[in-house]
Every structure is written in structure tokens, then in C-alpha cells.
């Protein structure tokens, strides 16, 4: 079932070992515990234990971690014959990306005497960056080899760190939940890669590019864990106190409103008034994406619910009307519909963030302004200019994603990376040892069919 | 497969959009961040960040959230052809109920200058109220349309808030884990609704009202997550410090003891000495229900284990002997057996709470009495009278549930809501686009059967 | 399908009820809330609520709890016809073991005026001890009755507590994540039990000792939850502050590095360059095991990644080359390969811990030495001697596991405990009511086959 080029016996071990050994060497040279992790440094100051950032952020980190590995991993198991690859490649590229992201983000977030300092916040940031790669994975799901995915991850993490640096450090934008840095960037990067990797004959694998009953249930595990923990995702690196509290609450209501609009739109647009699992699995999450930038701001529950409500609507409409156009006209084969779940809702989130920032006032934020918009609090910039910086950040992100995806897509196209042939897309058995579908089942069928054959011969 | 009345193309969108728009308007008019969420209010006082209630309750909130969406959702996937609806309708009605509950509970818990103040504690309370609706869903599982369920949720949330107000505010009862407010109320409300919706010809769908091998494994995901996080559920809104600590610990041991008695009773009562998945999936959780009221009290690990042990026994006995009687004699078709998991164990929990409260003494509680029984601590009432208030609360809850269920059941019976016909109960495909059961499987069978047919014709 | 000896109708209830009643009595006599759980004691001192250990450890406890019940439970569902038993027996023996462990560990950790004091830390320790039993369960999976497993749990918990007491209290070793006490002990104990229970005719059940497509996906739920929460496992009972923070971080990077080496080694060694699910499900976790002892030390991220990298390699090599030898030469039928996941990586972790302890210096640890190596901090022992104590602890653990496993294995062999016959290993239906595999499927096949039969007869 495999030919030489897709055989991973030597390629995958070589790539995995070289990447990991490089990572180990770079960590040995460059990485240190920060002062809250290091035994000597922590104890050299007079802290109370509960001041350690671990207690403010570790529960959020674990929720984010679940989203990255269970959420994204299982969300993509909806395909009937691609469950091993969905969970398994998600696992592999995430484990690589989080290490590489630690280095890249550490480099851009500022070195300390030539060293990168790490702790719970850098772990969350590394998981965030990994999330962006996994979004892009969704666009090319089923059509790429694990080596292609590792190559994509290596470049995308780097570009993510550059873009994040431009947005947060140079432009002074705020984007705690990553509507721009994570979702918009990951989606459009992945879409352009999918465009470059366009397969005109993908319909040869079309019968596998759909779900079966239990694969849709596995995918719901991913959906529900993403949905539940999104409040933790958006609030994981916001400032302590009211900021984390407010971000979680805003996201909670945005998601709830999004779920109702998703169900409504799904029944309205799907065949015969029946609900479509693709919408439920994906569009119901758009409210979390769209609250990624403004979630930490004084968006109010009212504003959050409007944002979520709109996000659900545009996401379902995207699945119904835009995805077919993207595929036919623009030749973008977006397996998971990341444009509908992360792309458009990410842009919506960026716009909402720009508007909410633009109208921020001391009247509303009081002394809390320093946490959310430090430059506005110090009087360095007007709130309206903060809004403009947010809008510019969206444009920069789109530019970086499109250009980056273009270059990386062409790199991934190199035949040496072992992409599957058109006839074996969306198929685990090209890269995995795959057991039978059900106990005893094949045997029973074989028995019946042999009996058939015997009689025909007699 | 659907006729006009069960077609959801217009009905479901209209209901979802109207409900959500009403919610958004009411939130806009009535809801504000509380002082721990609002940027200005939080920073106008001199707090330490770790004083923010977020850090005391958010991890518990997330555990409760998992129970509501994964726990209840997957627990009900045991049916062979109702997995999409179990997880999916659970998702829909929970997303609606938590928003509506925020308003209803906010209204009854006390307005602040005409505004409802929300934060992590109100989020937990909203999830709790939602849990009650999901319990009722279990009683009518497979026999109701999503619109009927939304109607039920709208009314049940309202009545829940009234009952909770009577118990906690008027009667001064304690019920942190909701043995009465959540479990007893949700179970008996749902049972009466099921009685009103009685279907004499439900046996037409009988072949679908059972599990298959993998659907039972999906259900175990729900069971185990409920079981694991129940200590967080019962302790989520108890007082800070020893109270949360004690409640979690009591629930942990109650559940452990319950699990052993469940396995023992299942082997004793089930066919041929074999364990029955229905018992394991459900009765093993009864220990959490039964510790819902007394969990925060000085129940001791010893007392907790006795409570759990008894809860497991009565729950299995209920499944074995009482459920058939309920169906045949009382015409209550209780799909998930919520009477055995939430009804009887909830009453047990209420009684245990009344007794434990009645014997509370300063000797045992010391200055901690103020957290658990503030009225007893101030000398306003005797402990024995607190016990009586607890017992009265159980009676009120039963009355509210029975009366409320009766009225709401008749409302749900209106034909416009699109209930499934008797022949299509426990069946996803009436409301969902459903893919095939297994890749290639139908094709193979079809091939064999066509070969059959051809030969017969020749 | 069952004969008298494997029928559980009376045996299992008797065992469950007797064990639980003994536990309840012993808890009544011996167990008390500790001062952070007890209402009177906590309020008799002047604490801040956030000083309560609950807030430092409860989120970690819940993560550990998920690993024990979902992680171990679902990891073992890879077998095609043993999912009910994997999750269900895991549930039963864990619920028993955590109660029994509370008593045994309480006894050895020091009584307070004849009483065992319990709180969140004892709950974590009880879960840890339970984990050890579940590791041993993996070695004998599919070949034991629930009663045999309860018997094993009763003895193994006791011996675990003795071994832990020797290591931590008498020898002064450090082993916060249990590379020795949990993993090495549990693995070698289970392997010797499997040796004693050797079945020469196990090949009669060979066709069931493998996975099917969806059972491998269920198993990945277990794998991923174990992988994600391992940082919480290793850090759950380390000292507050930098220690918990550092342990979580070290484990995070160890696991990430382990994942890449696992994927590389799997493709290198498996058939035709394809990835093997057995490796991914298990070996990718070895990095958590191997960081169990040194995780709390100043291992550095660099050191952690080397440890994880090596752990993944030896674990895959074990599955590929050592497991067949163990079965053929040493007659150890290790169903889950616990030797590769817990045995060898546990020993690696113990060695790494001994070396890391041996080179500890005040230069590196500063005043934090008191948390990690209190005896070194006070000057009682040299760091090099701490290293020797760690090495001796490994030897003691191996001795205890081998001797204990030998004795307990022979006890488990008593025919009264109802072990399954060789022909019905790896089969749920001997102890469980099992529904059909798929809705409608058998009926269709039956129809086809009856048509067959009729024609053959005509």
C-alpha cells in the first residue's frame, strides 16, 4: 500500500531525532528556569508561596493543554479512516512545536543575559503557539505526511513568534486570547499552504473524506473539551485578578450565545431541516475565537453575547456557502473548514477588539486601565489610537500569514517529504499499522462470501 | 423519515434566535460584572490579587463545567442510535439554560440597584441549575424534540430558581451540593414530565432503546468524569478554607464506598452473576448525589462512607426492581433511570443532611459553625430546628417538582413542538444528518446481498 | 459461557461487602479530618483562607484523579473485547484501593494520638498508591477475575505502604513522582504475579488479544490524558512554590522530548516503516515515569529532555525486542507491556534521581535546598550520600516488588477466586452482560446467512 516515497522507516526517525537533538542542544545552551522556578532564585527573595505565578496560572495551563492535545486531536477524528493520524500527528507536531516555540518566543520576548527564562507563563505561550500550528494542520488534514507537518510546524512557529513580537511588542496591541496571533494567523497560513498543495484529483479519495457514526462521536469529545475550556484559554495569560476573572466570564457567555445561533443556523441551512454535525462540532466554538482579543476588555456580558451570536452565524454560513466556493474557485481544499472556525471568527474578534479598545475610557476602567491598556493608562497614547494599533495588527497578521504560508507551502511540496498519493488521502493505513474495524466482523463476512464463491464454482 | 411536524427547518431556528435575542436584551438591561470582575471596582479597593474569588473557585467551576457538558452529555450516549442527540441536545439546552439561569437566579438572589451582578460564583450556580434540567432530560431521553427540551428548560430553570430561593433564603436551609435543589428537584420534575408524556406504544421503538458495545464505552466517559469531579461539584460554592476542603474529602469517600456496593449489588441482582453496565454507569454515582447536602457538614469520613454505601445499594435495587414497576404501574417511562440515580439518592442526601444538621454542636464545629450554619452560630435557631428546616425543604422541593413537572409536561405536549412519533424514538436520524455506521461495511453487505438477489432471480 | 467457578453472583458481592464494611469500621475507629479539614481546628487558629493546603494541591489532585480513572482505565481499552473490564475493573479496584491506601499509608506515615489524619495530601497519596496497583493490573490484564484483582490490590497496597515507608522515612530518599515507589514497584510486582499466573495455553485466546480500530482510539483517550496531566502527577506533593513549579516544568519537557523519540523509534522498528499504535499509546508516556524522582530537583530543562528522549527509546525497544523474550524465555505474559512503560523507565528515573541528588550543591539550590534535600540542607548528610540512599532505595524497591509479587501471585492462584479459563481470556462476556457490537448488524448478517442455509437445504 506504500511506495518508496511514503515509506517512513528512515525518513521519520531521522527527522525526529535530528530535530530533538537540536532542541536539546539549544535548550542546554540557552534556557534557564525563571526566578519562580529556580530553587536558589525563588528562595533568595522573601516571597509567600502563594505569590508564585504557578498558583495563578497552572490550572489555566492544564486546561489549555487539554485543548491542544485532546481538543484539537479529537476534533479532527471525524474522518472515518483518519483517527490514528488525527490524534497521533496532532500529538507529534504539538510535542515538537511546544519545544521549538519555547525557544522562538523566548528569543523574541527578550533574553536575560543571553538566556531564555521559562516558567508557567512561557509554557502557556508555547501551547498557544502550538495551537496555531494545529489550526493550520486542520486545513491540510489527510493530505500530508508527518514529515511535511513537522516541516510546517518548524517554519510556522518561527513566523508566529515574529508576528507575535511585531503585534505585542512593536505595535503595542493586546491579544490575550489570540484572535489575531493564534486564530487568524493559523487559519490563513494553513489556507495558503492548502492552496499551494492543491490536489486536482483529490476526488479519488473522496469516499474517505467523510465521517461514520462513531467517528463523529469521537470528534464531539474534542469539540466539547475545546468549548468548556475556552474561558481558560482566553484568560490564561491576562493580568492577575479582575482581568483573568473577566476574560473567563466574557468567553463563557460568548460561547453560550454562539451555541444557540449555531444550532439555529444549522437547522435553517442544512438538508431537510436536520442538524449537521459539521456545524455543531465546529461553529459552536467560534464564540471562543471571536472573544480572543476583546475578552479581557470591559466588553460586558451583553457585548460578549452579541459577539458570540454573530460568530456562530457567520461560521455556519461559511461552512454552507463559502467552503464550496473556496474549493471550486480558489482551489483551497480546507479539510476541517478552518476558515469558518478560525479565519472569519478570528477577524471578527480582531475587529471587535479594535472597536472595544478604541472606546476604552478611564470612566469604565478606572485604575484597572493599567492592566488592560498600559499605554493608554500612562497617557502615552489615546484609546482611539490603541484601536488603530489593533486594526493595523490584524492587517500585519494577515500579511504575515499569507506570505509565510506561500513560502512554506512550496517548501512542503518537495517530493522527498513523502506526501500521500491522491488515491490514499484521508487514510491511516499509509502511515500506520491499522487493525480490523470490528471483532469477528471480517471473518463472518469472509465466511459468507467464501460460501458464495464455492457455490458459484460448483 | 420526517414529516411536517418533526421538521425543524423553521421551528428550531425561530426558537433559538428568539430565545437568544431575548437573552441578549435582558443581559444588556440587567446584568453587570460584580466587583471582582469589573476593572474599575476591583482596582478601587486595596486587594491582593489572590483574594479574588476567581482563584478559590475557578478550578472547581471548570470541573463542574466538565460534568455538565461531558459528564451528562456522554453518560446518555449509551443508546445505540442516539449519541448525536444525547451529546448534542445536552449541549444545546445547557448553553441556553446557563444563560437563563444567570438571570433567574440573579433575580432571586438579590438585585443590586436594579442590576444582577455576576462572577465566578454565579457561573457555578448557573451550571448547577443547568444540571437540574439535564437530569430531567435523562427521564425523557429519546422521546422529545429539541424544541420541547428548550421549552422544558425555560420553565424548569425558572421553577428551580424559585425553589432554590425558598429553600436557601426563606427557609435558611443548607444544600451546597444540591441533593435537594438539583437532584431531587430535577429527578421528580423529569419523572412527572415523563408521566405526562407517557407513550403507550413506545415498544415500537423498543429495539433502539438499548446499547451496543461501543456506545456503552462512550457512556463510561460520561460516568467516569462525573465520578471524578463530583468532589468539586459538592464543594464548588461552600465557604473558603476548611469547608471546601472537607466537602471534597467527604464526597471522595462517599463515592468510593458507593462504587464497591454498586459492583456487589450488580453481580448479586443481575442475570447469571454478571455485571450490568447500566448499574455501573449510574449507581456508582449515587454516592455523590447523596453527599450533596451533608458534604459540607462535619459528616466525618466514616459517615460519608456509610452514606455512599447505602446510596449504591438503593440505586441498584431501584434499577432492578423499581424501574419496571414505575413503567408498568405508574406509566413513567424513565429512559435513564433518573429516579434511581438522582431521585432516591437525592432524598437520602436530604435526610442525611437534616439529621447531620440536627445534631450539630459547637463542640464539633467550634468557630467554624458560622460558615456552615450561620443561624445556629448566631444563636438565632437551635441545631435541631435547623434539621427541621432541612426536612421541610425536602418536602417543599418534592411539591415544587411534582406540581411544576405536571404543568410543564402538559405544555410540552402541544403538538407544535414536533415530538418524534412512537416508531422513531431513540433515533438520531429524525433530527440529525446521520452518516453510515462503518466505513465500507454497508457496501460489502450490499454486494453480498445483491449477489444473492441476482441468483434468486436467475 | 460461564461455569460455576467464574460465576460471580455470590463471590463478588460477598467480597465487595465484606471489604467495604471492614473499611467503614476501620475508618470509624481510626480516621479523623486533619486540622485543615476540620471546622473547629481550622478556625481555632488565625489562618488566611488561601493558606489552606486545599488551594495549593486540589487542582493537582483532580488531575491525578483523572489519570487514575480515565488515564489508566481507557489506556487499557485497546483490546477489542475487553473494554468493559478495562474501564470497569480499573474503576472497582481503584475505588477499593484508595480507601485501603488511606489506612495503610496513614498508619505508616505516623498516627496522631492513635488516629490517622486525612486531607488533600493524603487523598493524593492514596491515588498514587492506587496507581501502583493499576500498573500491576496492566501486566495481568485479561487473565484475572475481579476478585483476584481485589485480592491483589489488598496485598499490594499494604506492601506499597511498607516500601514507601522504608524509602521515604527510614532511608530518607526523595521520590515525589514515584519513579521507584509507584512505577518500579508496581511494574515488577505485576510482572512477577504474571509469571506465577503463567498460562501455557493462552494462545487459545490469542485472537482476542489485539485491538480493533475504534478500541485503539478509546485507548488514545487514556494515553493523552495521562500525558497531559503527568506534570501535575509529579508535582502534586512536592513542596509549595518553586518546587511544584519546577517539577511540572521538568516533566512537561521530558514528555515532549519522549514523544519525538517514540515516534522516531516506532517508525524505525515497526513493520514496513509504519507507526505502531502500541508504541504511541505507551512509550510516549515513559518520559513522565522517568522524571518521577528527579523532577523536583534542579534537573534543568536540558536534563529533563535528555531523560525523556532516552526513556522513549528504551521503551519502544522494550516493546519490540524485550517483550517477546520475556514471554518466551521467562514466561511472563505482560499484556500491556508494563515492563516497557513503567519498569525500565522507572529504573531509569531512579538512577537519574540518584545521580542528580548526588551532585546537588548549595551553589545550585541556595536556600531551596531545605525543600528538596532537607538532610543535606541541615548538614546531616553529604549530597553524595543522598545519592547513595536513592540508589539503595531502588534496590529495596526491586526486592520488595519481586518478593511481594511472588507471594501474592501464589495467593491469587487459588481456584476459588474464579479466574477465566484459557479459552475466555481477554473477553468481557465472562463477567459482564455484553450487548451486540453494532446496531442492526447482526440482524443483517443473520438474514443473509439464513437465506444461505435455506438454499443449501433446498
CSV table of C-alpha atoms in Angstrom, one decimal, chain C residues 6-334:
chain,number,residue,atom,x,y,z
C,6,UNK,CA,-16.2,-18.0,37.3
C,7,UNK,CA,-19.8,-17.2,38.3
C,8,UNK,CA,-19.7,-14.0,40.4
C,9,UNK,CA,-23.2,-13.9,41.7
C,10,UNK,CA,-22.3,-14.7,45.3
C,11,UNK,CA,-18.5,-14.3,45.3
C,12,UNK,CA,-18.2,-10.7,44.1
C,13,UNK,CA,-21.0,-9.4,46.4
C,14,UNK,CA,-19.5,-11.1,49.4
C,15,UNK,CA,-16.0,-9.8,48.8
C,16,UNK,CA,-17.2,-6.3,48.0
C,17,UNK,CA,-19.5,-6.1,51.0
C,18,UNK,CA,-17.0,-7.6,53.5
C,19,UNK,CA,-14.2,-5.3,52.3
C,20,UNK,CA,-16.3,-2.2,52.3
C,21,UNK,CA,-17.8,-2.9,55.8
C,22,UNK,CA,-14.3,-3.6,57.2
C,23,UNK,CA,-13.2,-0.3,55.7
C,24,UNK,CA,-16.1,1.6,57.2
C,25,UNK,CA,-15.4,0.2,60.6
C,26,UNK,CA,-11.7,0.9,60.5
C,27,UNK,CA,-12.4,4.5,59.2
C,28,UNK,CA,-14.9,4.9,62.1
C,29,UNK,CA,-12.3,3.9,64.6
C,30,UNK,CA,-9.1,5.3,63.2
C,31,UNK,CA,-9.7,8.2,60.8
C,32,UNK,CA,-10.1,11.9,61.5
C,33,UNK,CA,-10.1,15.1,59.5
C,34,UNK,CA,-6.7,16.9,59.7
C,35,UNK,CA,-6.5,20.5,61.0
C,36,UNK,CA,-7.1,22.0,57.5
C,37,UNK,CA,-10.3,20.0,57.0
C,38,UNK,CA,-11.9,20.1,60.5
C,39,UNK,CA,-14.2,23.0,61.1
C,40,UNK,CA,-13.2,23.5,64.7
C,41,UNK,CA,-9.4,23.0,64.4
C,42,UNK,CA,-9.1,25.2,61.3
C,43,UNK,CA,-11.0,28.1,62.9
C,44,UNK,CA,-9.2,27.8,66.2
C,45,UNK,CA,-6.1,29.2,64.5
C,46,UNK,CA,-5.7,32.5,62.8
C,47,UNK,CA,-5.3,31.5,59.2
C,48,UNK,CA,-6.0,33.2,55.9
C,49,UNK,CA,-8.2,31.0,53.8
C,50,UNK,CA,-5.6,30.9,51.0
C,51,UNK,CA,-3.2,29.3,53.4
C,52,UNK,CA,-5.3,26.1,53.3
C,53,UNK,CA,-3.4,23.4,51.5
C,54,UNK,CA,-6.6,22.7,49.5
C,55,UNK,CA,-5.8,25.7,47.2
C,56,UNK,CA,-2.2,24.5,46.6
C,57,UNK,CA,-3.0,20.9,45.9
C,58,UNK,CA,-6.6,20.3,44.9
C,59,UNK,CA,-6.2,21.2,41.2
C,60,UNK,CA,-3.2,18.8,41.1
C,61,UNK,CA,-5.3,16.2,42.9
C,62,UNK,CA,-8.0,16.4,40.3
C,63,UNK,CA,-5.5,15.9,37.5
C,64,UNK,CA,-4.1,12.9,39.3
C,65,UNK,CA,-7.6,11.6,39.8
C,66,UNK,CA,-8.3,11.9,36.1
C,67,UNK,CA,-5.1,9.9,35.4
C,68,UNK,CA,-6.1,7.1,37.7
C,69,UNK,CA,-9.6,6.7,36.5
C,70,UNK,CA,-9.7,7.9,32.9
C,71,UNK,CA,-6.0,7.6,32.1
C,72,UNK,CA,-5.3,4.1,33.3
C,73,UNK,CA,-8.9,2.9,32.6
C,74,UNK,CA,-9.0,3.9,29.0
C,75,UNK,CA,-5.4,3.2,28.2
C,76,UNK,CA,-6.3,-0.5,28.7
C,77,UNK,CA,-9.4,-0.4,26.4
C,78,UNK,CA,-7.2,-1.2,23.4
C,79,UNK,CA,-8.3,-4.8,23.5
C,80,UNK,CA,-11.2,-5.5,21.1
C,81,UNK,CA,-13.4,-7.3,23.6
C,82,UNK,CA,-12.2,-6.1,27.0
C,83,UNK,CA,-13.3,-2.5,27.2
C,84,UNK,CA,-15.9,-3.0,29.9
C,85,UNK,CA,-13.4,-4.9,32.0
C,86,UNK,CA,-10.6,-2.5,31.4
C,87,UNK,CA,-12.5,0.6,32.5
C,88,UNK,CA,-14.8,-1.2,34.9
C,89,UNK,CA,-12.3,-3.3,36.8
C,90,UNK,CA,-10.0,-0.3,36.9
C,91,UNK,CA,-12.8,1.6,38.5
C,92,UNK,CA,-13.6,-1.1,41.0
C,93,UNK,CA,-10.1,-1.8,42.2
C,94,UNK,CA,-9.2,1.9,42.3
C,95,UNK,CA,-12.2,2.7,44.4
C,96,UNK,CA,-11.2,0.0,46.8
C,97,UNK,CA,-7.5,0.7,46.8
C,98,UNK,CA,-7.8,4.4,47.5
C,99,UNK,CA,-9.7,3.7,50.7
C,100,UNK,CA,-7.4,0.9,51.8
C,101,UNK,CA,-4.4,3.0,51.0
C,102,UNK,CA,-5.7,5.9,53.2
C,103,UNK,CA,-5.4,3.5,56.1
C,104,UNK,CA,-2.2,1.8,55.3
C,105,UNK,CA,-0.3,5.0,54.4
C,106,UNK,CA,-1.9,6.8,57.4
C,107,UNK,CA,-0.6,4.0,59.6
C,108,UNK,CA,3.0,4.2,58.3
C,109,UNK,CA,3.1,8.0,57.8
C,110,UNK,CA,2.5,8.4,61.5
C,111,UNK,CA,-0.5,8.3,63.7
C,112,UNK,CA,-1.7,11.3,65.8
C,113,UNK,CA,-2.8,10.1,69.2
C,114,UNK,CA,-3.9,6.8,67.7
C,115,UNK,CA,-5.7,8.5,64.8
C,116,UNK,CA,-5.0,8.8,61.1
C,117,UNK,CA,-5.3,12.4,59.9
C,118,UNK,CA,-6.5,13.0,56.4
C,119,UNK,CA,-6.7,15.8,53.9
C,120,UNK,CA,-5.9,16.7,50.3
C,121,UNK,CA,-2.3,15.4,50.6
C,122,UNK,CA,-3.5,12.0,51.9
C,123,UNK,CA,-6.0,11.9,49.1
C,124,UNK,CA,-3.2,12.4,46.5
C,125,UNK,CA,-1.1,9.8,48.2
C,126,UNK,CA,-3.9,7.3,48.2
C,127,UNK,CA,-4.4,7.9,44.5
C,128,UNK,CA,-0.7,7.4,43.9
C,129,UNK,CA,-0.7,4.1,45.7
C,130,UNK,CA,-3.7,3.1,43.7
C,131,UNK,CA,-1.8,3.9,40.5
C,132,UNK,CA,0.8,1.3,41.5
C,133,UNK,CA,-1.9,-1.3,41.7
C,134,UNK,CA,-3.3,-0.3,38.3
C,135,UNK,CA,0.2,-0.7,36.8
C,136,UNK,CA,0.3,-4.3,38.1
C,137,UNK,CA,-3.3,-4.7,36.7
C,138,UNK,CA,-1.8,-3.9,33.3
C,139,UNK,CA,0.5,-6.9,33.4
C,140,UNK,CA,-2.3,-9.4,34.2
C,141,UNK,CA,-5.0,-7.7,32.1
C,142,UNK,CA,-7.5,-10.1,30.6
C,143,UNK,CA,-6.4,-13.1,32.6
C,144,UNK,CA,-7.8,-12.4,36.0
C,145,UNK,CA,-11.2,-12.2,37.7
C,146,UNK,CA,-12.3,-9.1,39.6
C,147,UNK,CA,-11.9,-11.0,42.9
C,148,UNK,CA,-8.3,-11.9,42.1
C,149,UNK,CA,-7.8,-8.2,41.3
C,150,UNK,CA,-9.3,-7.1,44.6
C,151,UNK,CA,-7.1,-9.6,46.5
C,152,UNK,CA,-4.1,-8.3,44.6
C,153,UNK,CA,-5.0,-4.8,45.5
C,154,UNK,CA,-5.4,-5.5,49.2
C,155,UNK,CA,-1.9,-7.0,49.4
C,156,UNK,CA,-0.2,-4.7,47.1
C,157,UNK,CA,-1.4,-1.6,48.8
C,158,UNK,CA,-0.1,-2.9,52.1
C,159,UNK,CA,3.3,-3.7,50.6
C,160,UNK,CA,3.4,-0.4,48.8
C,161,UNK,CA,2.9,1.4,52.1
C,162,UNK,CA,5.7,-0.6,53.7
C,163,UNK,CA,8.1,0.0,50.9
C,164,UNK,CA,7.2,3.7,50.7
C,165,UNK,CA,7.8,4.0,54.5
C,166,UNK,CA,11.2,2.3,54.2
C,167,UNK,CA,12.2,4.6,51.3
C,168,UNK,CA,10.9,8.0,52.4
C,169,UNK,CA,11.1,7.7,56.2
C,170,UNK,CA,13.8,5.2,57.0
C,171,UNK,CA,16.2,5.8,54.1
C,172,UNK,CA,15.4,9.5,53.6
C,173,UNK,CA,15.0,9.1,49.9
C,174,UNK,CA,13.1,11.6,47.7
C,175,UNK,CA,10.6,10.3,45.2
C,176,UNK,CA,7.8,12.8,44.7
C,177,UNK,CA,6.6,11.4,41.4
C,178,UNK,CA,7.2,7.8,42.3
C,179,UNK,CA,9.7,6.5,39.7
C,180,UNK,CA,10.5,4.0,42.4
C,181,UNK,CA,7.6,3.7,44.8
C,182,UNK,CA,4.9,3.8,42.2
C,183,UNK,CA,6.3,2.7,38.8
C,184,UNK,CA,9.2,0.4,39.5
C,185,UNK,CA,7.3,-1.2,42.4
C,186,UNK,CA,4.0,-1.6,40.5
C,187,UNK,CA,5.7,-2.9,37.4
C,188,UNK,CA,7.9,-5.6,38.9
C,189,UNK,CA,5.2,-6.6,41.3
C,190,UNK,CA,2.8,-7.1,38.5
C,191,UNK,CA,5.4,-8.9,36.3
C,192,UNK,CA,6.1,-11.5,39.0
C,193,UNK,CA,2.4,-12.0,39.5
C,194,UNK,CA,2.0,-12.5,35.8
C,195,UNK,CA,4.9,-15.0,35.9
C,196,UNK,CA,3.2,-17.0,38.7
C,197,UNK,CA,-0.1,-16.9,36.9
C,198,UNK,CA,1.6,-18.1,33.6
C,199,UNK,CA,-0.8,-19.7,31.2
C,200,UNK,CA,0.9,-22.1,28.7
C,201,UNK,CA,-2.3,-22.3,26.7
C,202,UNK,CA,-3.0,-18.6,26.5
C,203,UNK,CA,-2.8,-18.9,22.7
C,204,UNK,CA,-6.4,-20.3,22.8
C,205,UNK,CA,-7.5,-16.7,23.4
C,206,UNK,CA,-4.9,-15.1,21.1
C,207,UNK,CA,-7.5,-13.9,18.6
C,208,UNK,CA,-8.9,-11.6,21.2
C,209,UNK,CA,-5.5,-10.3,22.4
C,210,UNK,CA,-5.4,-7.5,19.9
C,211,UNK,CA,-7.1,-4.2,19.1
C,212,UNK,CA,-9.7,-3.1,16.6
C,213,UNK,CA,-9.8,0.4,15.0
C,214,UNK,CA,-12.1,2.1,17.5
C,215,UNK,CA,-10.7,0.3,20.6
C,216,UNK,CA,-7.3,1.9,19.7
C,217,UNK,CA,-9.0,5.3,19.6
C,218,UNK,CA,-10.6,4.8,23.0
C,219,UNK,CA,-7.1,3.8,24.3
C,220,UNK,CA,-5.7,7.1,23.0
C,221,UNK,CA,-8.1,8.9,25.3
C,222,UNK,CA,-6.3,7.3,28.2
C,223,UNK,CA,-2.9,8.0,26.7
C,224,UNK,CA,-3.5,11.6,26.1
C,225,UNK,CA,-5.0,12.3,29.5
C,226,UNK,CA,-2.1,10.6,31.1
C,227,UNK,CA,0.4,12.5,29.0
C,228,UNK,CA,-1.2,15.9,29.6
C,229,UNK,CA,-1.6,15.6,33.4
C,230,UNK,CA,1.7,13.9,34.2
C,231,UNK,CA,3.3,17.3,35.1
C,232,UNK,CA,0.5,17.5,37.8
C,233,UNK,CA,1.2,14.0,38.9
C,234,UNK,CA,4.9,14.5,39.5
C,235,UNK,CA,4.4,17.9,41.2
C,236,UNK,CA,1.3,17.1,43.3
C,237,UNK,CA,3.1,16.5,46.6
C,238,UNK,CA,6.3,18.5,46.1
C,239,UNK,CA,6.9,21.5,48.4
C,240,UNK,CA,4.9,24.7,47.7
C,241,UNK,CA,6.3,27.4,45.5
C,242,UNK,CA,9.3,26.9,43.2
C,243,UNK,CA,9.3,23.1,43.8
C,244,UNK,CA,5.8,22.4,42.4
C,245,UNK,CA,6.5,24.9,39.6
C,246,UNK,CA,9.8,23.3,38.7
C,247,UNK,CA,8.6,19.7,38.8
C,248,UNK,CA,5.7,20.5,36.5
C,249,UNK,CA,8.0,22.2,34.0
C,250,UNK,CA,10.6,19.5,34.0
C,251,UNK,CA,8.0,16.8,33.4
C,252,UNK,CA,6.5,18.9,30.6
C,253,UNK,CA,9.7,19.0,28.6
C,254,UNK,CA,10.7,15.4,29.4
C,255,UNK,CA,7.4,14.2,27.9
C,256,UNK,CA,7.7,16.4,24.8
C,257,UNK,CA,11.2,15.0,24.1
C,258,UNK,CA,10.0,11.5,24.8
C,259,UNK,CA,7.2,11.8,22.3
C,260,UNK,CA,9.6,12.7,19.4
C,261,UNK,CA,11.9,9.8,20.2
C,262,UNK,CA,9.0,7.4,20.5
C,263,UNK,CA,7.7,8.3,17.0
C,264,UNK,CA,11.1,8.1,15.5
C,265,UNK,CA,11.8,4.7,17.1
C,266,UNK,CA,8.4,3.4,16.2
C,267,UNK,CA,8.8,4.1,12.5
C,268,UNK,CA,12.3,2.7,12.7
C,269,UNK,CA,11.4,-0.6,14.2
C,270,UNK,CA,7.9,-1.3,13.2
C,271,UNK,CA,6.8,-3.3,10.1
C,272,UNK,CA,7.3,-1.5,6.8
C,273,UNK,CA,8.1,1.9,8.4
C,274,UNK,CA,4.6,2.3,9.7
C,275,UNK,CA,3.9,3.7,13.1
C,276,UNK,CA,2.6,1.2,15.7
C,277,UNK,CA,-0.2,2.3,18.0
C,278,UNK,CA,1.1,0.2,20.9
C,279,UNK,CA,4.3,2.3,20.9
C,280,UNK,CA,2.5,5.6,20.6
C,281,UNK,CA,-0.1,4.7,23.3
C,282,UNK,CA,2.6,3.7,25.8
C,283,UNK,CA,6.2,4.6,25.1
C,284,UNK,CA,5.3,8.3,24.7
C,285,UNK,CA,4.5,8.3,28.4
C,286,UNK,CA,7.8,6.9,29.5
C,287,UNK,CA,9.2,10.5,29.9
C,288,UNK,CA,6.8,11.1,32.7
C,289,UNK,CA,7.8,8.0,34.5
C,290,UNK,CA,11.5,8.7,34.1
C,291,UNK,CA,11.1,12.2,35.5
C,292,UNK,CA,9.3,11.0,38.6
C,293,UNK,CA,12.2,11.1,41.0
C,294,UNK,CA,14.4,13.9,39.7
C,295,UNK,CA,11.6,16.1,38.5
C,296,UNK,CA,11.6,18.2,41.7
C,297,UNK,CA,15.4,18.5,41.7
C,298,UNK,CA,17.3,21.1,39.7
C,299,UNK,CA,17.4,18.8,36.7
C,300,UNK,CA,17.2,21.7,34.3
C,301,UNK,CA,15.0,21.6,31.1
C,302,UNK,CA,18.1,20.3,29.3
C,303,UNK,CA,18.5,17.4,31.6
C,304,UNK,CA,14.7,16.7,31.6
C,305,UNK,CA,14.7,16.5,27.8
C,306,UNK,CA,17.6,14.1,27.7
C,307,UNK,CA,15.9,11.8,30.3
C,308,UNK,CA,12.6,11.9,28.2
C,309,UNK,CA,14.5,11.3,25.0
C,310,UNK,CA,16.2,8.2,26.4
C,311,UNK,CA,13.0,6.9,28.1
C,312,UNK,CA,11.1,6.9,24.8
C,313,UNK,CA,13.9,5.0,23.0
C,314,UNK,CA,14.3,2.2,25.6
C,315,UNK,CA,10.5,1.9,25.9
C,316,UNK,CA,10.0,1.3,22.2
C,317,UNK,CA,13.0,-1.1,22.1
C,318,UNK,CA,11.4,-2.9,25.0
C,319,UNK,CA,8.1,-3.4,23.2
C,320,UNK,CA,9.9,-4.5,20.0
C,321,UNK,CA,12.6,-6.8,21.4
C,322,UNK,CA,12.3,-7.4,25.1
C,323,UNK,CA,8.6,-8.3,25.5
C,324,UNK,CA,8.8,-11.3,23.2
C,325,UNK,CA,11.8,-12.6,25.1
C,326,UNK,CA,10.1,-12.1,28.4
C,327,UNK,CA,7.2,-14.1,27.2
C,328,UNK,CA,9.1,-16.9,25.6
C,329,UNK,CA,12.1,-17.3,27.9
C,330,UNK,CA,10.9,-16.0,31.2
C,331,UNK,CA,7.2,-17.0,30.8
C,332,UNK,CA,6.0,-13.5,31.7
C,333,UNK,CA,2.9,-12.7,29.7
C,334,UNK,CA,2.8,-8.9,30.2
